[in-house]
PDB file of C-alpha atoms in Angstrom:
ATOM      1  CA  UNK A   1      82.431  85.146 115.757  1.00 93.00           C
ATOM      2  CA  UNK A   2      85.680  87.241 114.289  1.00 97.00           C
ATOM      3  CA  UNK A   3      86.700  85.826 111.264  1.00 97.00           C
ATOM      4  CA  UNK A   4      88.755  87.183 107.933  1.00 97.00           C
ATOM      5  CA  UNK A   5      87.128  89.107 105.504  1.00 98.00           C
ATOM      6  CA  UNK A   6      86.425  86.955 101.967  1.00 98.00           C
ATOM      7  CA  UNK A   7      85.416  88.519  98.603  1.00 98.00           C
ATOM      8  CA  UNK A   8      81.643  87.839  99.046  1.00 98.00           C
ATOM      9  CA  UNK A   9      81.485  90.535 102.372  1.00 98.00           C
ATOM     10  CA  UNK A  10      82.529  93.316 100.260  1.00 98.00           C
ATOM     11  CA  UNK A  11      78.842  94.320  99.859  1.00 98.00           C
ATOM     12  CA  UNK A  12      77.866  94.525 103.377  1.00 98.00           C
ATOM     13  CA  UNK A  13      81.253  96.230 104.107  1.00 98.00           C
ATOM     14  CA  UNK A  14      80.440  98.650 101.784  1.00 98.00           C
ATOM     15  CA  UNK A  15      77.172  99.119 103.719  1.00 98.00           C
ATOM     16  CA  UNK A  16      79.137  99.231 106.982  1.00 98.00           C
ATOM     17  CA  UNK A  17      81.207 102.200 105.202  1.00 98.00           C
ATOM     18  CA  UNK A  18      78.419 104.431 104.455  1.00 97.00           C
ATOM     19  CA  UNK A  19      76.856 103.891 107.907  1.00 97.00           C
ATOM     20  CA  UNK A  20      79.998 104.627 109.775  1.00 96.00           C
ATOM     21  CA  UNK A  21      80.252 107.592 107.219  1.00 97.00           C
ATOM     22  CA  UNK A  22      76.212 109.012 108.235  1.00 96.00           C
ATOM     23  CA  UNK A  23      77.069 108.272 111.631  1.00 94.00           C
ATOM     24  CA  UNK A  24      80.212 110.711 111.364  1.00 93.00           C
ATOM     25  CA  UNK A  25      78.147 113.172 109.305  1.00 92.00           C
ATOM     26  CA  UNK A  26      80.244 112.626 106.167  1.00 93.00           C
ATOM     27  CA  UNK A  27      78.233 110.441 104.541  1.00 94.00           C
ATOM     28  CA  UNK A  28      79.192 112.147 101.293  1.00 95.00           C
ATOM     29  CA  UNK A  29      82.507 111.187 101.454  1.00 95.00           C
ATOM     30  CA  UNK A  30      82.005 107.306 101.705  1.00 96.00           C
ATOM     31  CA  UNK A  31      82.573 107.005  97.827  1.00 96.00           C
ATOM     32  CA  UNK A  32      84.363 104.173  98.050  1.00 97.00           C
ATOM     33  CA  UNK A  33      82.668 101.175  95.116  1.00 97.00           C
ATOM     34  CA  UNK A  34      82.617  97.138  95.357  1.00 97.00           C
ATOM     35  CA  UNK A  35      85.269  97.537  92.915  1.00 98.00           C
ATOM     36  CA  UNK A  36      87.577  99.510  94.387  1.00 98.00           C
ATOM     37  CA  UNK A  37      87.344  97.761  97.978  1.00 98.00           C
ATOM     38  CA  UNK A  38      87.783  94.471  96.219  1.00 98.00           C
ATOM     39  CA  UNK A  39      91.087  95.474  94.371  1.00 98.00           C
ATOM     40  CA  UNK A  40      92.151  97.255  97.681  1.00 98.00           C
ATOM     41  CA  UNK A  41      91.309  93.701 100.015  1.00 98.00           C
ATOM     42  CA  UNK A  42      91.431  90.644  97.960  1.00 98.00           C
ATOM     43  CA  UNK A  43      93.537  92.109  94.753  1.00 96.00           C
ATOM     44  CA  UNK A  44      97.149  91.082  93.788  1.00 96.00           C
ATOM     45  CA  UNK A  45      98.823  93.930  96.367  1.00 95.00           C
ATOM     46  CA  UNK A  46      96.196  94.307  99.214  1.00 97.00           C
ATOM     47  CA  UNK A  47      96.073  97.926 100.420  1.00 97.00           C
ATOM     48  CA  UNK A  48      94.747  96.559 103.455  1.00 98.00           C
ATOM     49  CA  UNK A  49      92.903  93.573 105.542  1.00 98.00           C
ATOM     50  CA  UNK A  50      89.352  93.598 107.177  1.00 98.00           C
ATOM     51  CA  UNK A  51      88.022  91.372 109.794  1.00 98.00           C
ATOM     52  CA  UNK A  52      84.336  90.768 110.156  1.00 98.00           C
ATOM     53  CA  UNK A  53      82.119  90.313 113.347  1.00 97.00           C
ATOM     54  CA  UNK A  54      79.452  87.673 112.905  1.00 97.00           C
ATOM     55  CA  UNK A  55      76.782  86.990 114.764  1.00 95.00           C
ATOM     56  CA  UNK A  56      76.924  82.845 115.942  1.00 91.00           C
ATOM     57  CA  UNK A  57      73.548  81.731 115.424  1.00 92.00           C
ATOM     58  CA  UNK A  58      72.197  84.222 112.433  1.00 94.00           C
ATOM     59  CA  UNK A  59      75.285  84.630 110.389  1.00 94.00           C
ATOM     60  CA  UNK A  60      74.333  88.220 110.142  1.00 96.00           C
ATOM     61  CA  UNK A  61      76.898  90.552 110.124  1.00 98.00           C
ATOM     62  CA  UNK A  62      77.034  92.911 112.700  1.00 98.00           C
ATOM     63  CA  UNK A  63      80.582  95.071 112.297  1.00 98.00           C
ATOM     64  CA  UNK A  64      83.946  95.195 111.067  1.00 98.00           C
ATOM     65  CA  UNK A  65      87.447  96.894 111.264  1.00 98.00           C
ATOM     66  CA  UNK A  66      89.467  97.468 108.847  1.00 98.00           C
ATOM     67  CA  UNK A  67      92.998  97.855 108.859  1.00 98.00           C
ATOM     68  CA  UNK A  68      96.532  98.122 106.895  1.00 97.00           C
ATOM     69  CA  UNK A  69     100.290  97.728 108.156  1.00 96.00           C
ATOM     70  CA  UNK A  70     102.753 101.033 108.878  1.00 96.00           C
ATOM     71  CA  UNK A  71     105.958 101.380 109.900  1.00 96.00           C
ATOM     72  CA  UNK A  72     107.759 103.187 112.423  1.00 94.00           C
ATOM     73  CA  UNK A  73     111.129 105.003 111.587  1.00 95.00           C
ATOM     74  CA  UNK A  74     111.506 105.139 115.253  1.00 92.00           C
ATOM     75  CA  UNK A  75     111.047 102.073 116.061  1.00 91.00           C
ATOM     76  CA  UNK A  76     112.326 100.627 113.089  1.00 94.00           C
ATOM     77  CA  UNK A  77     109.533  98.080 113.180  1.00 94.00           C
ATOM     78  CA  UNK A  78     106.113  97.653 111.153  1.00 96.00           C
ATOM     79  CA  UNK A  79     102.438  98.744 113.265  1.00 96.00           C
ATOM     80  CA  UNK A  80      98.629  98.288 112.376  1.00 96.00           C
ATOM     81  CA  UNK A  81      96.326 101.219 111.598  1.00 97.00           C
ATOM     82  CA  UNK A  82      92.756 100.522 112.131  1.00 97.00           C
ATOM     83  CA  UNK A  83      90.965 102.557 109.581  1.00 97.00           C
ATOM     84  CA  UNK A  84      87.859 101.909 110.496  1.00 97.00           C
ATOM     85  CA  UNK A  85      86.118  99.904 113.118  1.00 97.00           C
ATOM     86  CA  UNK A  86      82.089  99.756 112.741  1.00 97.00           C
ATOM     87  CA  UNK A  87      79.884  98.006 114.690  1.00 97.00           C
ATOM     88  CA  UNK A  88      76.261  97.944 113.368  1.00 97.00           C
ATOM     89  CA  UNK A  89      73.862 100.106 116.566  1.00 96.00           C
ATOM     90  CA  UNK A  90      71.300  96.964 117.361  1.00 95.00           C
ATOM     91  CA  UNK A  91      74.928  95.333 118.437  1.00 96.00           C
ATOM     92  CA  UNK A  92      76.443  97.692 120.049  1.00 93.00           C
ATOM     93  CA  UNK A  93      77.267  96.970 123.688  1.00 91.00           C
ATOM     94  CA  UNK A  94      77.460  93.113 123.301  1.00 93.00           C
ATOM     95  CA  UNK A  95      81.142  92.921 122.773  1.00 93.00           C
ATOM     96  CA  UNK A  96      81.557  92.945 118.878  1.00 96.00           C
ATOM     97  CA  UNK A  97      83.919  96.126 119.319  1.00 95.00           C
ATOM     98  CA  UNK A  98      86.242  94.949 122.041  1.00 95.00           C
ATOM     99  CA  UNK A  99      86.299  91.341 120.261  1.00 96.00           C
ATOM    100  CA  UNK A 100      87.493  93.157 117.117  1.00 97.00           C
ATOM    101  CA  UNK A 101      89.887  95.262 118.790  1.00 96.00           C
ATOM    102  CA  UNK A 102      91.300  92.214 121.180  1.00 96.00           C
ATOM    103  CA  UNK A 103      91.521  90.431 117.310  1.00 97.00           C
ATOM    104  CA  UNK A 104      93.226  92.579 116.031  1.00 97.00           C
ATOM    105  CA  UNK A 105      95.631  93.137 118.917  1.00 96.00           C
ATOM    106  CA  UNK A 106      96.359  89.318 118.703  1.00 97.00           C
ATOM    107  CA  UNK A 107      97.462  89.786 115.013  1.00 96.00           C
ATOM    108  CA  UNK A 108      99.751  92.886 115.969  1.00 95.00           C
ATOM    109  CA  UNK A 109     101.569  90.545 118.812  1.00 95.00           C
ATOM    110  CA  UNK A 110     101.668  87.715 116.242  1.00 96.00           C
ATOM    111  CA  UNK A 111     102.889  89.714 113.515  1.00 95.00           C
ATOM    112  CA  UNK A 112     105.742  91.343 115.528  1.00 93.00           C
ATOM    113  CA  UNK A 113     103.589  94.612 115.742  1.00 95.00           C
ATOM    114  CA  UNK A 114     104.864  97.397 118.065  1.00 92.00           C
ATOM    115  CA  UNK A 115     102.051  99.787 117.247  1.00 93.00           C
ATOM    116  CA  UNK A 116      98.342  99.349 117.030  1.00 95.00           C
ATOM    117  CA  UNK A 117      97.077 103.028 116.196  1.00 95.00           C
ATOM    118  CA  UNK A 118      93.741 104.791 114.844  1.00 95.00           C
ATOM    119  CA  UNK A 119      91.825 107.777 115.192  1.00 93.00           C
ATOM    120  CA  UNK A 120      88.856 109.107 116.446  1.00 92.00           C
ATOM    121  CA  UNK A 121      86.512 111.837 116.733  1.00 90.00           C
ATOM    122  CA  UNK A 122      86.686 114.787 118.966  1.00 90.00           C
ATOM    123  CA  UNK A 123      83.554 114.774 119.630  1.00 92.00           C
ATOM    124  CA  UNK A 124      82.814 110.513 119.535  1.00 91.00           C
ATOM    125  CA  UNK A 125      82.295 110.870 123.416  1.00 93.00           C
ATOM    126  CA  UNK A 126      80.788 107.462 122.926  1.00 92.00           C
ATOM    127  CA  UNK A 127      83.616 105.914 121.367  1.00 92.00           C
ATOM    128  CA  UNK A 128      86.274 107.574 123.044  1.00 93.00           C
ATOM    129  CA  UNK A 129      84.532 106.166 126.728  1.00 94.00           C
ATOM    130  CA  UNK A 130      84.748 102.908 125.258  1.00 92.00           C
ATOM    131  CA  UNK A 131      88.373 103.351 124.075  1.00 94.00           C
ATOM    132  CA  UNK A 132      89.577 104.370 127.362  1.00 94.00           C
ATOM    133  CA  UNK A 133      87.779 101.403 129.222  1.00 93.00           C
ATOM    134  CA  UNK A 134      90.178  99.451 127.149  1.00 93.00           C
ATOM    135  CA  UNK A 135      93.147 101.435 128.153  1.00 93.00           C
ATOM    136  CA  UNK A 136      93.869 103.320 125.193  1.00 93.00           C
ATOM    137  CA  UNK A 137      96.319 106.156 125.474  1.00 92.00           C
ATOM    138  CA  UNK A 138      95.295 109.517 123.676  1.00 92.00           C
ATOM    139  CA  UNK A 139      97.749 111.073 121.947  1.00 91.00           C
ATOM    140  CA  UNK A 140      96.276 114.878 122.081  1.00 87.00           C
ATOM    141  CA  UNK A 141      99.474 116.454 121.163  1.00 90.00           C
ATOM    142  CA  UNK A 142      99.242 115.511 117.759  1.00 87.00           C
ATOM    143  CA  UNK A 143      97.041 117.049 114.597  1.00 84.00           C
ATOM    144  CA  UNK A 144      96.058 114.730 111.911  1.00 86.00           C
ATOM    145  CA  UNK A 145      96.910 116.580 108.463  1.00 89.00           C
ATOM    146  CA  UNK A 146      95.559 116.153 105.208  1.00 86.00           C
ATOM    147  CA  UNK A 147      96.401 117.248 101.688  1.00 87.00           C
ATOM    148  CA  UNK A 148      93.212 116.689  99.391  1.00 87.00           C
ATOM    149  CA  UNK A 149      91.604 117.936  96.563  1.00 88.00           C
ATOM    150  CA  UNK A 150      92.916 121.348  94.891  1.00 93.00           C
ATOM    151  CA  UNK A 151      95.563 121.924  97.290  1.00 91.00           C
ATOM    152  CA  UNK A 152      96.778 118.324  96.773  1.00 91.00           C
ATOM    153  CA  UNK A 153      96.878 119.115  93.159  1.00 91.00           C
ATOM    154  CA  UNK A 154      98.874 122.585  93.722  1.00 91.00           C
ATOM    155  CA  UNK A 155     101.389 121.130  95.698  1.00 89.00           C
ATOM    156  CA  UNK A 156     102.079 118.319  93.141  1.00 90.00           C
ATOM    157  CA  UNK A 157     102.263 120.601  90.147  1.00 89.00           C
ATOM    158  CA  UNK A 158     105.667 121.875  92.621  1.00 88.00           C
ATOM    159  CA  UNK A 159     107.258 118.767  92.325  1.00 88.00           C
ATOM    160  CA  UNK A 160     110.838 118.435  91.280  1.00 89.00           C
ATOM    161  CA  UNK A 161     111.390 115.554  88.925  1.00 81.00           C
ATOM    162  CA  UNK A 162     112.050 112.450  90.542  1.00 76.00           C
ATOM    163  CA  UNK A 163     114.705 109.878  89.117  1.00 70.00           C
ATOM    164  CA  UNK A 164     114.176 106.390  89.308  1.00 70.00           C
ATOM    165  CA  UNK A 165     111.359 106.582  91.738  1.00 64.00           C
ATOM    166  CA  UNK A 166     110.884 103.300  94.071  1.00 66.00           C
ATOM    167  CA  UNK A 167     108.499 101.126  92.555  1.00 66.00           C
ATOM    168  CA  UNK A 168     105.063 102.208  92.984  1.00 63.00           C
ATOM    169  CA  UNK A 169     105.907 105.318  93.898  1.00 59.00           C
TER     170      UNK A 169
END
């Protein structure tokens, strides 16, 4: 079963989180607290959505993806990232994954979606086989870039002063 997130799976996605996060050998960046994730899914602006995978007859939960709405200047029209798709290694290769994936396709053509976009490891061999049995197009020209840390805090000590900044911004 594929079914919405609620409030009381924020443990076991937190779980999910730091397993995804040993898998990828980065366990000690997986910071992320019940807190945090519950503000970020269920609080009065949602950062993003998760769906769950659940297994029929033991309610256990076996995976989950979780993702949060972009838009396209190209296109002019809003997209889904998938920021992280998990499925727990006893269910692996029963379908959990592509049933996630297919779900969250569905929302992207009911939502008016052009773009359904993630990323994955260079070296996920694994995952990347699985992607392209699915007929995912890699996009190998581009470089993910990321501004963290000191160098985040450099560059933002630059800034010119902004007048009446967008809200949130």
């Amino acid at each position: 079963m594929i079914r919405s997130a609620t409030p009381h799976d924020i443990p076991e996605i937190r779980a999910m989180i730091r397993e995804l996060a040993a898998y990828e050998r980065a366990e000690e960046q997986a910071r992320a607290t019940d807190e945090q994730l519950r503000g970020a899914l269920f609080g009065e602006h949602p950062a993003a959505h998760a769906l769950i995978a659940q297994d029929d007859d033991s309610g256990a939960i076996l995976g989950f993806a979780l993702w949060f709405p972009r838009f396209s200047t190209w296109t002019g029209t809003r997209g889904m990232h998938l920021e992280d798709l998990y499925v727990r290694p006893q269910a692996r290769g029963s379908g959990h994954g592509k049933a996630l994936l297919a779900a969250l396709a569905a929302l992207c053509r009911r939502n008016g979606y052009d773009r359904f976009e993630w990323w994955v490891l260079a070296w996920n061999t694994p995952t990347i086989d699985f992607y392209k049995s699915l007929g995912v197009e890699l996009l190998d020209e581009w470089t993910v870039c990321r501004l963290s840390g000191e160098s985040l805090q450099a560059l933002a000590a630059q800034a010119p002063r902004v007048v009446d900044p967008a809200p949130g911004a």
